[in-house]
Coordinates of C-alpha atoms in Angstrom, one line a residue:
Chain A
M3 CA -1.3 32.2 -10.0
T4 CA -0.7 28.9 -11.5
P5 CA -3.7 27.0 -11.2
K6 CA -3.8 23.9 -13.0
T7 CA -6.7 23.8 -15.6
D8 CA -7.1 20.9 -16.2
S9 CA -7.7 19.1 -13.2
K10 CA -11.0 15.9 -12.8
P11 CA -13.7 16.7 -10.7
S12 CA -13.8 15.1 -7.6
A13 CA -17.2 13.4 -7.2
P14 CA -20.5 14.8 -6.0
A15 CA -21.0 15.1 -1.6
A16 CA -23.6 12.7 -2.1
K17 CA -23.3 10.3 1.2
P18 CA -24.0 11.9 4.9
R19 CA -21.9 14.4 5.9
P20 CA -19.9 13.7 9.8
E21 CA -22.0 14.9 12.6
V22 CA -18.2 16.9 13.6
I23 CA -16.3 18.3 10.7
A24 CA -13.0 20.1 11.7
I25 CA -10.1 21.2 9.1
R26 CA -6.8 23.7 10.2
K27 CA -3.6 23.1 7.9
T28 CA -0.7 25.6 9.0
C29 CA 2.1 26.5 7.4
D30 CA 4.5 29.5 7.1
A31 CA 3.3 33.2 6.8
E32 CA 4.2 34.5 3.2
G33 CA 0.9 36.2 2.3
T34 CA 1.5 39.3 0.4
G35 CA -1.4 40.0 -2.2
L36 CA -3.7 42.7 -1.7
S37 CA -6.9 42.6 -4.0
H38 CA -5.5 45.5 -6.8
Y39 CA -4.0 42.2 -8.3
V40 CA -4.2 38.5 -8.4
L41 CA -1.5 37.0 -6.3
M42 CA -2.1 33.1 -6.4
D43 CA 0.2 30.7 -6.3
K44 CA 4.3 31.3 -5.4
E45 CA 5.7 31.5 -9.3
V46 CA 5.0 31.4 -12.6
K47 CA 5.5 28.3 -14.2
R48 CA 6.0 29.0 -17.5
Chain B
M14 CA -30.1 24.3 26.9
T15 CA -31.0 27.8 24.7
L16 CA -28.6 28.8 22.2
Q17 CA -28.9 32.0 20.2
T18 CA -27.3 32.1 17.0
H19 CA -28.7 35.6 15.1
P20 CA -28.8 34.1 11.8
S21 CA -27.5 38.2 10.9
S22 CA -25.2 39.9 12.8
E23 CA -22.5 42.0 11.9
G24 CA -20.8 41.1 14.8
G25 CA -22.4 40.7 18.1
L26 CA -23.1 36.8 18.1
A27 CA -23.9 35.1 21.0
R28 CA -21.7 32.7 23.1
G29 CA -23.1 29.3 23.6
L30 CA -23.1 29.2 28.0
S31 CA -19.4 29.1 29.6
S32 CA -18.7 26.9 26.3
P33 CA -15.5 29.6 23.8
L34 CA -16.8 28.2 20.7
Q35 CA -19.5 30.8 19.9
P36 CA -22.1 29.5 16.9
F37 CA -22.9 30.9 13.9
D38 CA -25.6 30.0 11.6
I39 CA -24.7 29.4 8.1
G40 CA -27.9 29.1 6.6
H41 CA -27.3 25.1 6.0
P42 CA -29.3 22.6 6.3
S43 CA -27.9 19.9 8.9
H44 CA -24.2 21.9 10.0
I45 CA -23.8 25.3 12.4
A46 CA -20.7 25.9 12.3
V47 CA -18.6 27.6 15.7
V48 CA -15.7 29.7 16.4
E49 CA -13.4 30.7 18.9
P50 CA -13.1 34.0 17.5
D51 CA -9.1 34.9 19.1
T52 CA -7.1 31.3 17.5
A53 CA -10.0 31.4 14.2
F54 CA -10.3 27.7 15.5
W55 CA -13.6 26.6 14.0
G56 CA -15.9 23.4 13.9
L57 CA -19.7 23.0 12.2
V58 CA -21.5 20.6 13.7
R59 CA -24.7 18.7 12.7
K60 CA -27.8 21.1 14.6
D61 CA -29.0 18.6 17.1
K62 CA -24.9 18.0 18.4
L63 CA -24.7 20.7 18.7
S64 CA -25.3 21.8 22.9
E65 CA -23.3 18.7 22.8
A66 CA -20.4 19.7 21.0
L67 CA -19.8 22.9 23.1
A68 CA -20.2 21.0 26.5
G69 CA -17.3 18.2 25.2
G70 CA -15.9 16.1 22.7
P71 CA -13.5 15.8 20.1
L72 CA -13.9 19.8 18.8
L73 CA -13.2 21.0 22.3
D74 CA -10.7 18.4 23.1
T75 CA -8.7 19.6 20.2
Y76 CA -8.9 23.6 21.1
H77 CA -8.1 23.3 24.2
A78 CA -5.1 20.8 23.5
Q79 CA -4.0 22.8 20.4
A80 CA -5.4 26.4 21.4
D81 CA -2.1 27.8 22.8
N82 CA 0.0 26.9 19.1
F83 CA -3.4 28.5 17.1
R84 CA -3.2 31.8 19.3
R85 CA 1.0 32.0 18.3
E86 CA -0.1 31.0 14.9
M87 CA -2.6 33.5 15.0
E88 CA -0.1 36.1 16.1
M89 CA 2.8 35.7 13.9
L90 CA 0.7 35.7 11.1
R91 CA -1.2 39.1 12.6
F92 CA 1.5 40.9 13.6
G93 CA 5.0 39.3 12.7
L94 CA 5.3 39.4 9.1
K95 CA 7.6 41.2 7.7
P96 CA 7.7 43.0 4.4
S97 CA 8.0 41.4 1.0
A98 CA 6.6 43.2 -1.4
V99 CA 5.6 46.5 -3.2
Y100 CA 3.5 47.8 -5.5
F101 CA 5.0 50.0 -7.4
N102 CA 3.0 53.1 -9.7
P103 CA 5.8 54.5 -11.8
T104 CA 3.1 56.6 -12.9
E105 CA 0.5 59.3 -11.7
R106 CA -1.5 59.2 -15.2
C107 CA -3.7 57.2 -17.1
N108 CA -5.4 56.7 -20.3
L109 CA -8.6 55.6 -18.5
N110 CA -11.5 57.3 -16.3
C111 CA -13.3 54.9 -14.4
S112 CA -16.1 55.8 -12.3
Y113 CA -14.4 53.8 -9.1
C114 CA -10.9 54.3 -9.2
Y115 CA -8.9 55.2 -5.8
I116 CA -6.6 57.5 -7.0
P117 CA -7.9 61.0 -7.3
E118 CA -9.1 62.6 -11.0
P119 CA -5.9 65.4 -10.9
M120 CA -3.4 63.4 -10.1
R121 CA -4.7 60.6 -13.7
R122 CA -5.4 63.3 -15.3
S123 CA -1.6 65.0 -15.3
G124 CA -0.3 63.4 -12.6
Q125 CA 4.2 62.8 -11.9
Q126 CA 5.8 60.1 -13.9
M127 CA 9.2 58.0 -12.5
D128 CA 11.8 58.0 -16.1
Q129 CA 13.9 54.8 -16.5
A130 CA 16.7 56.3 -14.5
T131 CA 14.3 56.9 -11.7
V132 CA 12.9 53.0 -11.3
L133 CA 16.2 51.4 -12.0
D134 CA 17.2 53.7 -8.1
A135 CA 13.7 53.0 -7.4
L136 CA 14.6 48.8 -7.8
E137 CA 17.8 49.2 -6.6
R138 CA 17.0 50.3 -2.8
L139 CA 14.1 48.1 -2.6
H140 CA 16.9 45.2 -3.8
G141 CA 19.0 46.5 -1.0
Y142 CA 16.2 46.9 1.7
F143 CA 14.4 43.3 0.9
R144 CA 17.8 41.4 0.7
G145 CA 18.3 42.4 4.5
H146 CA 15.2 40.3 5.6
M147 CA 14.2 37.6 3.2
P148 CA 15.0 34.4 3.6
E149 CA 17.5 32.5 1.1
G150 CA 16.3 31.2 -2.5
R151 CA 12.6 33.3 -2.1
L152 CA 12.3 36.5 -4.4
P153 CA 10.1 39.5 -3.2
Q154 CA 7.6 41.2 -5.3
V155 CA 7.7 43.9 -7.2
I156 CA 4.3 44.4 -9.0
F157 CA 3.8 47.6 -11.2
H158 CA 0.6 49.2 -10.6
G159 CA -1.0 52.1 -11.2
A160 CA -3.0 54.2 -12.6
E161 CA -1.4 52.5 -15.9
P162 CA 1.8 51.2 -15.5
L163 CA 2.3 50.7 -19.2
L164 CA 1.9 54.6 -19.9
S165 CA 5.9 54.3 -18.0
R166 CA 6.3 50.9 -20.4
T167 CA 10.0 51.8 -21.4
A168 CA 11.6 52.4 -18.1
I169 CA 9.2 49.8 -16.5
F170 CA 10.4 46.8 -19.0
A171 CA 14.2 48.0 -18.8
G172 CA 13.9 47.1 -14.9
I173 CA 12.8 43.9 -15.9
E174 CA 15.3 43.7 -17.2
A175 CA 17.5 44.2 -15.6
Y176 CA 16.1 43.2 -12.0
G177 CA 14.9 39.9 -12.9
D178 CA 17.2 38.0 -11.4
R179 CA 16.0 39.8 -8.0
F180 CA 12.9 39.8 -8.0
R181 CA 9.5 38.3 -8.9
F182 CA 7.1 41.1 -11.2
G183 CA 4.3 41.5 -12.1
L184 CA 2.2 43.8 -14.0
Q185 CA -1.4 45.3 -13.3
T186 CA -3.0 46.6 -16.4
N187 CA -6.0 48.3 -18.2
A188 CA -4.6 46.5 -21.3
T189 CA -5.6 49.4 -24.2
L190 CA -1.1 49.0 -24.5
L191 CA -0.5 45.7 -24.6
D192 CA 0.7 45.2 -28.2
E193 CA 1.7 42.3 -29.4
S194 CA 5.7 43.0 -28.4
A195 CA 4.8 44.4 -24.7
L196 CA 2.9 40.1 -24.5
S197 CA 6.1 38.8 -26.0
F198 CA 8.5 40.8 -23.6
L199 CA 6.5 40.2 -20.3
T200 CA 5.1 36.7 -21.2
E201 CA 8.8 35.8 -22.3
R202 CA 10.2 36.9 -18.3
G203 CA 7.4 34.2 -16.4
V204 CA 5.6 38.4 -15.3
G205 CA 2.5 38.1 -14.1
V206 CA 0.5 39.4 -16.3
G207 CA -3.6 41.1 -14.4
L208 CA -5.8 42.7 -17.3
S209 CA -9.1 44.5 -15.9
L210 CA -12.7 44.0 -17.5
D211 CA -16.0 44.4 -15.9
G212 CA -18.5 43.0 -17.6
P213 CA -18.4 39.9 -21.1
N214 CA -19.5 42.6 -23.5
P215 CA -18.9 46.2 -24.1
G216 CA -22.8 47.3 -23.2
V217 CA -21.2 46.2 -19.3
A218 CA -17.7 46.5 -19.4
D219 CA -17.3 49.9 -20.7
R220 CA -20.2 51.1 -18.6
T221 CA -17.4 51.5 -15.8
R222 CA -13.9 51.4 -17.9
R223 CA -13.8 54.0 -20.3
R224 CA -11.6 56.4 -21.9
W225 CA -11.2 60.5 -21.4
N226 CA -13.5 61.0 -24.4
G227 CA -16.2 58.3 -22.6
D228 CA -14.8 55.4 -25.1
G229 CA -15.2 51.7 -23.7
V230 CA -11.9 49.3 -23.7
F231 CA -13.7 46.0 -23.9
D232 CA -12.6 45.4 -27.2
H233 CA -8.7 46.0 -26.5
V234 CA -9.2 43.8 -23.2
V235 CA -10.3 40.7 -25.7
R236 CA -7.7 40.9 -27.6
A237 CA -5.2 40.8 -24.6
L238 CA -6.9 37.8 -23.8
D239 CA -7.3 36.2 -26.6
R240 CA -3.1 37.1 -27.0
L241 CA -2.8 35.2 -23.3
D242 CA -4.5 32.5 -23.8
G243 CA -2.1 29.1 -22.4
Y244 CA 0.0 31.5 -21.3
P245 CA 0.1 30.7 -16.7
G246 CA 0.1 33.8 -15.1
Y247 CA -2.6 35.7 -16.6
N248 CA -5.6 36.7 -14.9
V249 CA -8.8 38.9 -15.2
I250 CA -10.3 41.8 -11.7
C251 CA -13.6 42.3 -12.7
T252 CA -14.5 45.0 -9.7
M253 CA -18.6 44.8 -9.0
T254 CA -20.3 47.5 -9.3
E255 CA -24.4 47.7 -9.3
A256 CA -23.6 48.1 -13.6
N257 CA -22.8 44.6 -13.5
L258 CA -24.0 42.7 -10.7
P259 CA -27.5 41.6 -12.8
H260 CA -24.2 40.1 -15.0
L261 CA -22.0 38.7 -12.8
T262 CA -23.2 34.9 -13.9
E263 CA -21.5 35.2 -17.2
M264 CA -19.1 37.1 -17.1
V265 CA -17.8 34.0 -14.9
E266 CA -19.1 32.3 -18.3
F267 CA -16.7 34.5 -20.8
L268 CA -13.8 33.6 -18.1
H269 CA -14.7 30.3 -17.8
A270 CA -15.4 29.9 -22.2
R271 CA -11.9 31.9 -23.1
R272 CA -10.3 29.5 -20.1
V273 CA -9.2 32.1 -18.1
P274 CA -7.2 30.0 -15.4
A275 CA -7.7 32.6 -12.6
G276 CA -9.8 36.0 -11.9
M277 CA -11.2 38.7 -8.9
L278 CA -14.5 39.6 -8.7
N279 CA -14.4 42.6 -5.8
V280 CA -16.4 44.9 -4.2
T281 CA -15.8 48.4 -5.2
R282 CA -13.7 49.9 -2.7
C283 CA -14.9 53.4 -1.6
T284 CA -12.4 55.6 -0.4
L285 CA -12.6 58.1 -2.8
P286 CA -16.7 59.5 -2.9
R287 CA -16.9 58.8 -7.2
A288 CA -16.6 55.2 -6.2
R289 CA -19.7 54.8 -3.6
G290 CA -22.1 56.4 -6.6
V291 CA -21.6 53.2 -8.7
R292 CA -21.1 50.6 -5.1
G293 CA -23.7 47.6 -4.7
D294 CA -25.5 46.8 -2.1
D295 CA -24.3 44.1 0.1
D296 CA -27.0 42.1 -0.3
R297 CA -28.0 42.2 -3.6
V298 CA -23.9 41.8 -3.8
A299 CA -23.8 38.5 -1.6
K300 CA -26.1 37.1 -3.3
A301 CA -25.3 37.3 -7.9
Y302 CA -21.1 36.2 -6.2
I303 CA -22.5 33.9 -5.2
A304 CA -24.5 32.8 -8.0
A305 CA -21.1 33.3 -10.1
L306 CA -19.3 31.3 -7.6
E307 CA -21.9 28.8 -7.8
R308 CA -21.6 28.9 -11.9
T309 CA -18.3 28.3 -11.8
H310 CA -18.8 25.3 -9.8
Q311 CA -21.5 23.8 -12.4
L312 CA -18.6 24.9 -15.9
Y313 CA -15.9 23.2 -13.1
R314 CA -18.5 20.0 -12.7
T315 CA -19.2 19.8 -16.9
S316 CA -15.4 21.0 -18.3
G317 CA -13.2 19.7 -15.9
R318 CA -11.7 23.3 -16.0
K319 CA -11.1 26.0 -12.3
L320 CA -11.9 29.3 -13.2
V321 CA -10.2 30.4 -9.3
V322 CA -12.3 32.9 -7.8
A323 CA -8.4 34.4 -6.5
N324 CA -10.5 36.2 -3.5
F325 CA -13.3 33.8 -2.9
A326 CA -10.1 31.0 -2.8
N327 CA -8.8 33.2 0.1
I328 CA -11.4 33.8 2.4
L329 CA -12.0 29.5 1.9
I330 CA -8.1 29.5 3.3
A331 CA -8.4 31.8 5.8
I332 CA -10.7 29.0 7.1
L333 CA -9.0 26.1 6.1
A334 CA -5.0 27.0 6.9
P335 CA -4.9 30.9 8.4
T336 CA -1.3 31.5 7.5
A337 CA -1.6 30.4 3.7
R338 CA -3.3 32.7 3.2
R339 CA -2.2 34.7 -0.2
L340 CA -4.6 37.9 0.2
M341 CA -3.5 40.1 2.8
C342 CA -6.4 42.5 2.4
D343 CA -9.2 40.3 5.0
I344 CA -6.7 40.7 8.3
S345 CA -6.8 42.8 10.5
P346 CA -4.2 44.4 10.7
C347 CA -4.1 44.3 7.0
G348 CA -1.4 43.7 4.9
G349 CA -1.0 47.0 3.8
G350 CA 2.8 48.7 5.2
R351 CA 3.3 44.8 7.0
S352 CA 3.6 42.2 4.0
F353 CA 3.6 44.6 1.7
F354 CA 3.6 48.5 1.1
A355 CA 3.5 51.1 -1.8
L356 CA 5.7 53.0 -3.6
A357 CA 4.4 56.3 -5.7
P358 CA 5.8 57.9 -8.4
D359 CA 7.4 61.2 -6.6
G360 CA 9.3 58.4 -4.6
D361 CA 6.6 58.0 -1.3
L362 CA 5.8 55.3 0.5
F363 CA 2.2 54.3 1.4
P364 CA 0.8 51.3 3.5
C365 CA -1.4 50.4 0.5
S366 CA -1.5 51.5 -3.1
E367 CA -5.1 52.3 -1.7
F368 CA -3.6 55.3 0.1
I369 CA -1.8 57.6 -2.4
G370 CA -5.1 59.7 -2.9
L371 CA -4.1 60.7 0.8
P372 CA -1.3 62.6 1.0
A373 CA -1.6 62.5 4.7
F374 CA -0.7 58.4 5.0
S375 CA 2.4 58.9 3.0
G376 CA 5.5 57.7 5.5
G377 CA 8.3 58.8 4.0
N378 CA 10.2 59.1 0.6
L379 CA 12.6 55.6 -0.7
F380 CA 15.5 58.5 -1.9
R381 CA 15.7 60.0 1.3
Q382 CA 15.2 58.1 4.0
P383 CA 15.8 54.6 4.5
I384 CA 12.9 52.1 3.8
E385 CA 12.8 51.1 7.9
E386 CA 12.0 54.0 9.1
I387 CA 9.3 54.6 6.6
L388 CA 7.7 51.6 7.7
N389 CA 7.4 52.6 11.4
A390 CA 6.8 56.2 10.9
P391 CA 3.1 57.4 12.6
A392 CA 1.5 57.3 8.8
F393 CA 2.4 53.3 8.5
R394 CA 1.8 52.6 12.4
R395 CA -1.8 54.1 12.6
V396 CA -3.0 51.0 9.4
T397 CA -1.0 48.1 10.2
G398 CA -2.0 49.3 14.9
R399 CA -5.4 48.4 13.4
R400 CA -6.9 45.9 15.2
V401 CA -10.4 43.9 14.3
E402 CA -11.4 43.5 17.8
D403 CA -11.0 47.1 18.6
V404 CA -13.5 48.3 16.0
P405 CA -17.2 48.3 17.4
G406 CA -19.4 45.8 15.7
C407 CA -15.9 43.7 15.0
D408 CA -15.1 43.0 18.3
G409 CA -17.7 40.5 19.1
C410 CA -17.8 39.1 16.0
P411 CA -16.9 35.8 15.4
I412 CA -15.5 35.7 12.5
R413 CA -13.8 38.7 12.6
H414 CA -10.6 36.8 11.3
F415 CA -12.1 36.0 8.7
C416 CA -12.7 39.4 7.3
G417 CA -10.1 41.6 9.2
S418 CA -13.6 44.4 8.2
P419 CA -11.5 45.6 5.0
C420 CA -10.5 48.1 4.3
P421 CA -8.3 50.4 6.6
A422 CA -9.0 53.2 3.9
E423 CA -12.5 52.9 3.8
A424 CA -12.9 52.9 7.0
Y425 CA -10.8 56.2 7.2
E426 CA -12.4 58.6 4.5
M427 CA -16.0 57.1 4.5
N428 CA -17.0 56.3 8.1
G429 CA -15.5 58.6 9.8
G430 CA -11.8 56.5 11.3
M431 CA -9.4 53.9 11.4
G432 CA -11.5 52.6 14.6
Q433 CA -14.6 52.6 12.1
K434 CA -15.7 48.8 10.2
G435 CA -15.3 49.2 6.6
A436 CA -17.9 48.6 3.6
F437 CA -19.5 45.9 3.6
C438 CA -19.6 44.0 5.7
R439 CA -22.5 42.1 5.3
F440 CA -21.1 40.9 2.3
Y441 CA -18.4 39.5 3.9
E442 CA -20.1 38.5 6.3
E443 CA -22.3 36.1 3.9
Q444 CA -19.0 34.7 2.0
V445 CA -17.9 33.7 5.2
R446 CA -21.0 31.6 5.8
Y447 CA -21.6 30.7 2.1
A448 CA -17.3 29.6 2.1
L449 CA -18.6 27.8 5.3
R450 CA -21.3 25.8 3.7
L451 CA -19.3 24.6 0.8
I452 CA -17.2 23.0 3.1
A453 CA -20.2 21.4 4.9
D454 CA -21.4 20.2 1.4
G455 CA -17.4 19.0 1.0
R456 CA -17.8 21.0 -2.0
H457 CA -14.1 23.8 -0.9
E458 CA -11.8 22.0 -2.6
D459 CA -13.6 22.4 -6.4
F460 CA -13.0 26.0 -5.5
L461 CA -9.0 25.8 -4.7
W462 CA -6.2 26.0 -6.6
D463 CA -4.6 22.4 -7.2
G464 CA -2.0 22.4 -4.9
W465 CA -3.1 25.4 -2.0
D466 CA -1.6 23.5 0.6
D467 CA 1.9 22.5 -0.5
G468 CA 3.8 22.6 2.1
T469 CA 0.9 22.7 4.6
V470 CA 1.1 20.4 7.8
P471 CA -2.6 19.4 8.8
S472 CA -3.1 20.7 12.5
C473 CA -6.4 19.3 13.1
A474 CA -8.3 17.2 10.6
I475 CA -12.1 15.7 12.7
G476 CA -14.2 14.3 9.8
A477 CA -12.2 15.7 6.5
A478 CA -12.9 13.3 4.2

């Protein structure tokens, strides 16, 4: 629940995009949120 | 070769010849998506290279090499989790009468409420349950929810004080009772605070969120926002209705200007009939929602500061890293009853708060039965057994694991049964199209919070800059 709010914008995607794009990342599943509450990060960093 | 890619489907897209990959038109000028629905494996292919990509090449090679891993990953995500969170409703009562609330009016007017001893007893029982299976170093989460949980302020604050080292706590509130001392208590203990606000000014916000006497509460929420400025663990939920759709872009401008770090733009959950009266039409909701998301991107580009729309970020993550998703509404079975459950003030457990007004979905009582037994009750299994591939119209949809056909409570109450779709099928489809267009354009990271993929490892990276 702690998005950094001061990150620098990435460069605009002006160059031609690849012919094929496929991205997948994996990790242990820990999802516990539902639409009644914003639950994004794993911990409130104080 | 002729390939059908039905531009708007509600499921039933055609498969390209014998390829496992189904084309899915995303409305992008140069690229089209291809998806293998069961593994949620996808690629984006330049349109003039589609036939080639479906016949062979790196995309299919990756799919064939990794399909078993992807399948296992989805199996674990969909059927292998144990609960690690509880949505804790200490009271049925609320001091507001919002037009789309999923809790029936008689409960909100004069329902049950836990006292302090009962809250502490419940937390002890929950701790005992979670301790049995949670890995060391990971705390279960308790989200105080409602109705309005701050009507039980003394009891829940006692719970947070007593169990702060055994749970991670959160609170979703309408902000009317969130005074200075309550905010100090919560922020000093790192409690997540969610506020609800439906518009950028009282004229819009107070249309749907009002007291029983009709008075609006916009000013209360703004005061709380001002007090929370700078606290990393707060956010705002905005429910999209016919009353605020024309103002969504202005709403994200309002939140961004107040440095709110994250929010949600939620569709109206149509579980109770009254909510259906304010729900927006799918296409109008999608148009306003995407315009608002684009505005968050412009604001980020000009200010360097993100307003993350968490429910959309979760759709992006569902596509980029299915197991890294945080919200469990947009997957089937949904997280209700398997990655979280809800506790009602009388001790009854429900798969999700959305079912609290539906007595048939009580699985048992925390104070009288073991939680493991309740999780296996027929009332829970009806929800945890709902699979999107069994839902007519979703069974042939290539993006079914980026959507999950939410919500089962809606499907049951509004559409005639668990085996039916939820509401907002076309909205979810347009949302996925937009997410894939962002990936095609290389803009998707701008919509995600920094560090969203901490702890992940790449399993496929073709054309990823």
